[in-house]
Amino acid sequence: MNGFEKRTEEKKKSVLESAFALMNNDAGVKNLTIDDLVKEANVGKTTIFKYFGSKENIIHEVFIHFLNEMGDSAKAIMAQNKPFEETIIEMSQNKIRFLDKVNKQFYLDLMAYFTEKEDDGSTRIMAEYTKQSFDMMLDLFHRGRKEGKVDLKYSDEFLILYFQALVEGISNPSIYERILPYTEEWTELLVKGIAPNK
């Protein structure tokens, strides 16, 4: 990467970090303005429009960046190959850490953005993110079976449907706002629910 490309990437990163800071508060996405972003990122309007095209694209990029960070950290946890229960607890704690980094309104805006948007791009991105999450969970369930922590009577299809039902239920706007403080309890129930009877 040459010096010009490096400066370009640094400016883009600065704009995205500034947009995240402006969106990560009680006002959320609704009060994000290009003028505020220009001040926060210390760049000109032309730079913002040159790199992102619109406020909507900036919001989209901030949300994508957040999802990618969360997904990458989950992949890193899975790559450690720790025992099932340790991994699922760490995955839960990881999610809690990410949710602690953001204002409740940011999370609600993120969920609304991907669940209420009609365009193919957002739908495709959320579908990809969900597929990666389900694939990781299936790998984790396989690890749990080998360790005797996941009952063998549950098929892969059932486990994914079970996990999907939980995730889709939590994705419902009337639920995700209320369940946020219960991430740990939700994980504990998930682990206990699929464990073999002793």
Short mmCIF file of C-alpha atoms in Angstrom, two decimals:
data_model
loop_
_atom_site.label_atom_id
_atom_site.label_comp_id
_atom_site.label_asym_id
_atom_site.label_seq_id
_atom_site.Cartn_x
_atom_site.Cartn_y
_atom_site.Cartn_z
CA MET A 1 0.00 0.00 0.00
CA ASN A 2 1.51 3.33 -1.05
CA GLY A 3 1.37 6.56 0.99
CA PHE A 4 -1.73 7.90 -0.80
CA GLU A 5 -3.68 4.66 -0.28
CA LYS A 6 -2.62 4.57 3.36
CA ARG A 7 -3.84 8.17 3.95
CA THR A 8 -7.11 7.34 2.18
CA GLU A 9 -7.68 4.32 4.44
CA GLU A 10 -6.82 6.37 7.52
CA LYS A 11 -9.36 9.04 6.52
CA LYS A 12 -12.06 6.43 5.89
CA LYS A 13 -11.30 4.81 9.24
CA SER A 14 -11.44 8.19 10.98
CA VAL A 15 -14.84 8.95 9.42
CA LEU A 16 -16.22 5.53 10.45
CA GLU A 17 -14.87 5.84 14.00
CA SER A 18 -16.36 9.34 14.28
CA ALA A 19 -19.70 8.15 12.89
CA PHE A 20 -19.70 5.28 15.41
CA ALA A 21 -19.03 7.77 18.25
CA LEU A 22 -21.90 9.98 17.07
CA MET A 23 -24.29 7.03 16.65
CA ASN A 24 -23.34 5.34 19.92
CA ASN A 25 -25.51 7.43 22.25
CA ASP A 26 -29.10 7.80 23.40
CA ALA A 27 -30.00 9.74 20.23
CA GLY A 28 -28.74 6.94 18.01
CA VAL A 29 -28.80 7.10 14.23
CA LYS A 30 -31.64 9.61 13.99
CA ASN A 31 -29.55 12.59 15.01
CA LEU A 32 -26.44 11.77 12.96
CA THR A 33 -25.72 14.67 10.62
CA ILE A 34 -23.01 15.16 8.04
CA ASP A 35 -22.16 18.52 9.65
CA ASP A 36 -21.53 16.84 13.01
CA LEU A 37 -19.52 14.14 11.27
CA VAL A 38 -17.36 16.76 9.49
CA LYS A 39 -16.53 18.33 12.89
CA GLU A 40 -15.96 15.01 14.68
CA ALA A 41 -13.79 13.46 11.94
CA ASN A 42 -12.05 16.73 11.09
CA VAL A 43 -12.51 16.22 7.33
CA GLY A 44 -14.41 18.11 4.64
CA LYS A 45 -17.88 17.22 3.38
CA THR A 46 -16.42 16.45 -0.03
CA THR A 47 -14.15 13.83 1.54
CA ILE A 48 -17.10 12.16 3.26
CA PHE A 49 -19.19 12.08 0.08
CA LYS A 50 -16.19 10.98 -2.02
CA TYR A 51 -15.57 7.94 0.17
CA PHE A 52 -19.09 7.03 1.24
CA GLY A 53 -21.55 8.76 -1.10
CA SER A 54 -24.28 9.31 1.48
CA LYS A 55 -25.15 9.34 5.16
CA GLU A 56 -27.04 6.07 4.64
CA ASN A 57 -23.86 4.41 3.32
CA ILE A 58 -21.90 5.62 6.35
CA ILE A 59 -24.51 4.17 8.73
CA HIS A 60 -24.42 0.92 6.74
CA GLU A 61 -20.61 0.75 6.94
CA VAL A 62 -20.58 1.43 10.70
CA PHE A 63 -23.07 -1.39 11.31
CA ILE A 64 -21.18 -3.78 8.99
CA HIS A 65 -17.90 -2.97 10.74
CA PHE A 66 -19.49 -3.72 14.13
CA LEU A 67 -20.92 -7.06 12.92
CA ASN A 68 -17.59 -8.02 11.34
CA GLU A 69 -15.69 -7.24 14.55
CA MET A 70 -18.15 -9.33 16.56
CA GLY A 71 -17.97 -12.20 14.04
CA ASP A 72 -14.17 -12.14 13.89
CA SER A 73 -13.86 -12.27 17.67
CA ALA A 74 -16.27 -15.24 17.80
CA LYS A 75 -14.18 -17.04 15.14
CA ALA A 76 -11.04 -16.42 17.20
CA ILE A 77 -12.73 -17.97 20.26
CA MET A 78 -13.77 -21.02 18.23
CA ALA A 79 -10.23 -21.40 16.85
CA GLN A 80 -8.88 -21.86 20.39
CA ASN A 81 -10.59 -25.29 20.48
CA LYS A 82 -11.40 -25.14 24.19
CA PRO A 83 -13.98 -27.55 25.69
CA PHE A 84 -17.64 -27.04 24.77
CA GLU A 85 -18.91 -25.40 27.96
CA GLU A 86 -15.87 -23.15 28.24
CA THR A 87 -16.29 -22.07 24.61
CA ILE A 88 -20.01 -21.37 24.80
CA ILE A 89 -19.53 -19.35 28.01
CA GLU A 90 -16.68 -17.41 26.38
CA MET A 91 -18.85 -16.79 23.30
CA SER A 92 -21.59 -15.45 25.55
CA GLN A 93 -19.15 -13.25 27.46
CA ASN A 94 -17.76 -12.02 24.15
CA LYS A 95 -21.24 -10.96 23.06
CA ILE A 96 -21.78 -9.24 26.40
CA ARG A 97 -18.45 -7.38 25.95
CA PHE A 98 -19.54 -6.16 22.53
CA LEU A 99 -22.95 -5.13 23.82
CA ASP A 100 -21.29 -3.31 26.71
CA LYS A 101 -19.27 -1.28 24.18
CA VAL A 102 -22.42 0.10 22.60
CA ASN A 103 -25.27 2.20 23.81
CA LYS A 104 -28.60 0.39 23.98
CA GLN A 105 -29.95 2.69 21.24
CA PHE A 106 -27.06 1.77 18.92
CA TYR A 107 -27.93 -1.91 19.31
CA LEU A 108 -31.63 -1.25 18.75
CA ASP A 109 -30.81 0.81 15.64
CA LEU A 110 -28.54 -1.98 14.37
CA MET A 111 -31.22 -4.63 14.84
CA ALA A 112 -33.89 -2.41 13.28
CA TYR A 113 -31.62 -1.60 10.33
CA PHE A 114 -31.10 -5.24 9.42
CA THR A 115 -34.53 -6.60 10.33
CA GLU A 116 -36.65 -3.80 8.86
CA LYS A 117 -34.65 -3.00 5.70
CA GLU A 118 -36.15 -4.32 2.49
CA ASP A 119 -33.16 -3.98 0.14
CA ASP A 120 -31.28 -7.10 -0.95
CA GLY A 121 -27.88 -5.88 0.28
CA SER A 122 -28.88 -5.62 3.94
CA THR A 123 -30.88 -8.81 3.79
CA ARG A 124 -27.94 -10.66 2.18
CA ILE A 125 -25.45 -9.31 4.73
CA MET A 126 -27.61 -10.36 7.67
CA ALA A 127 -28.22 -13.76 6.02
CA GLU A 128 -24.43 -14.25 5.63
CA TYR A 129 -23.78 -13.18 9.21
CA THR A 130 -26.53 -15.51 10.46
CA LYS A 131 -25.21 -18.42 8.37
CA GLN A 132 -21.70 -17.94 9.78
CA SER A 133 -23.15 -17.84 13.30
CA PHE A 134 -25.15 -21.03 12.71
CA ASP A 135 -22.12 -22.81 11.19
CA MET A 136 -20.04 -21.88 14.24
CA MET A 137 -22.78 -23.06 16.58
CA LEU A 138 -23.07 -26.35 14.67
CA ASP A 139 -19.31 -26.86 15.00
CA LEU A 140 -19.64 -26.10 18.69
CA PHE A 141 -22.55 -28.55 19.06
CA HIS A 142 -20.40 -31.24 17.37
CA ARG A 143 -17.63 -30.51 19.87
CA GLY A 144 -20.22 -30.77 22.66
CA ARG A 145 -21.40 -34.16 21.38
CA LYS A 146 -17.85 -35.53 21.35
CA GLU A 147 -17.39 -34.35 24.93
CA GLY A 148 -20.73 -35.80 26.08
CA LYS A 149 -22.14 -32.33 26.81
CA VAL A 150 -24.75 -32.32 24.03
CA ASP A 151 -27.27 -35.16 23.99
CA LEU A 152 -26.81 -37.41 20.93
CA LYS A 153 -30.59 -37.66 20.49
CA TYR A 154 -30.61 -34.11 19.06
CA SER A 155 -29.92 -34.01 15.31
CA ASP A 156 -27.93 -31.24 13.62
CA GLU A 157 -31.14 -30.03 11.99
CA PHE A 158 -32.93 -29.81 15.34
CA LEU A 159 -30.01 -28.04 17.05
CA ILE A 160 -29.81 -25.43 14.28
CA LEU A 161 -33.58 -24.95 14.31
CA TYR A 162 -33.48 -24.63 18.11
CA PHE A 163 -30.70 -22.06 17.92
CA GLN A 164 -32.40 -20.29 14.99
CA ALA A 165 -35.70 -20.08 16.87
CA LEU A 166 -33.90 -18.52 19.83
CA VAL A 167 -32.01 -16.05 17.63
CA GLU A 168 -35.06 -15.09 15.57
CA GLY A 169 -37.11 -14.70 18.72
CA ILE A 170 -34.45 -12.44 20.18
CA SER A 171 -34.32 -10.50 16.89
CA ASN A 172 -37.95 -9.50 17.35
CA PRO A 173 -37.99 -5.79 18.33
CA SER A 174 -40.42 -6.43 21.19
CA ILE A 175 -38.02 -9.04 22.64
CA TYR A 176 -34.44 -7.93 21.93
CA GLU A 177 -34.87 -4.72 23.89
CA ARG A 178 -36.00 -6.64 26.99
CA ILE A 179 -33.66 -9.67 26.75
CA LEU A 180 -30.41 -7.70 26.47
CA PRO A 181 -29.68 -7.81 30.23
CA TYR A 182 -30.25 -11.60 30.27
CA THR A 183 -27.56 -12.77 27.82
CA GLU A 184 -25.80 -14.87 30.48
CA GLU A 185 -29.02 -16.55 31.64
CA TRP A 186 -30.01 -17.21 28.03
CA THR A 187 -26.67 -18.96 27.41
CA GLU A 188 -26.99 -21.03 30.59
CA LEU A 189 -30.45 -22.24 29.54
CA LEU A 190 -29.16 -23.08 26.07
CA VAL A 191 -26.37 -25.25 27.54
CA LYS A 192 -28.63 -26.96 30.08
CA GLY A 193 -31.39 -27.51 27.51
CA ILE A 194 -29.26 -29.59 25.16
CA ALA A 195 -27.24 -31.45 27.81
CA PRO A 196 -27.83 -35.20 28.26
CA ASN A 197 -29.98 -36.23 31.21
CA LYS A 198 -27.83 -37.48 34.07
#
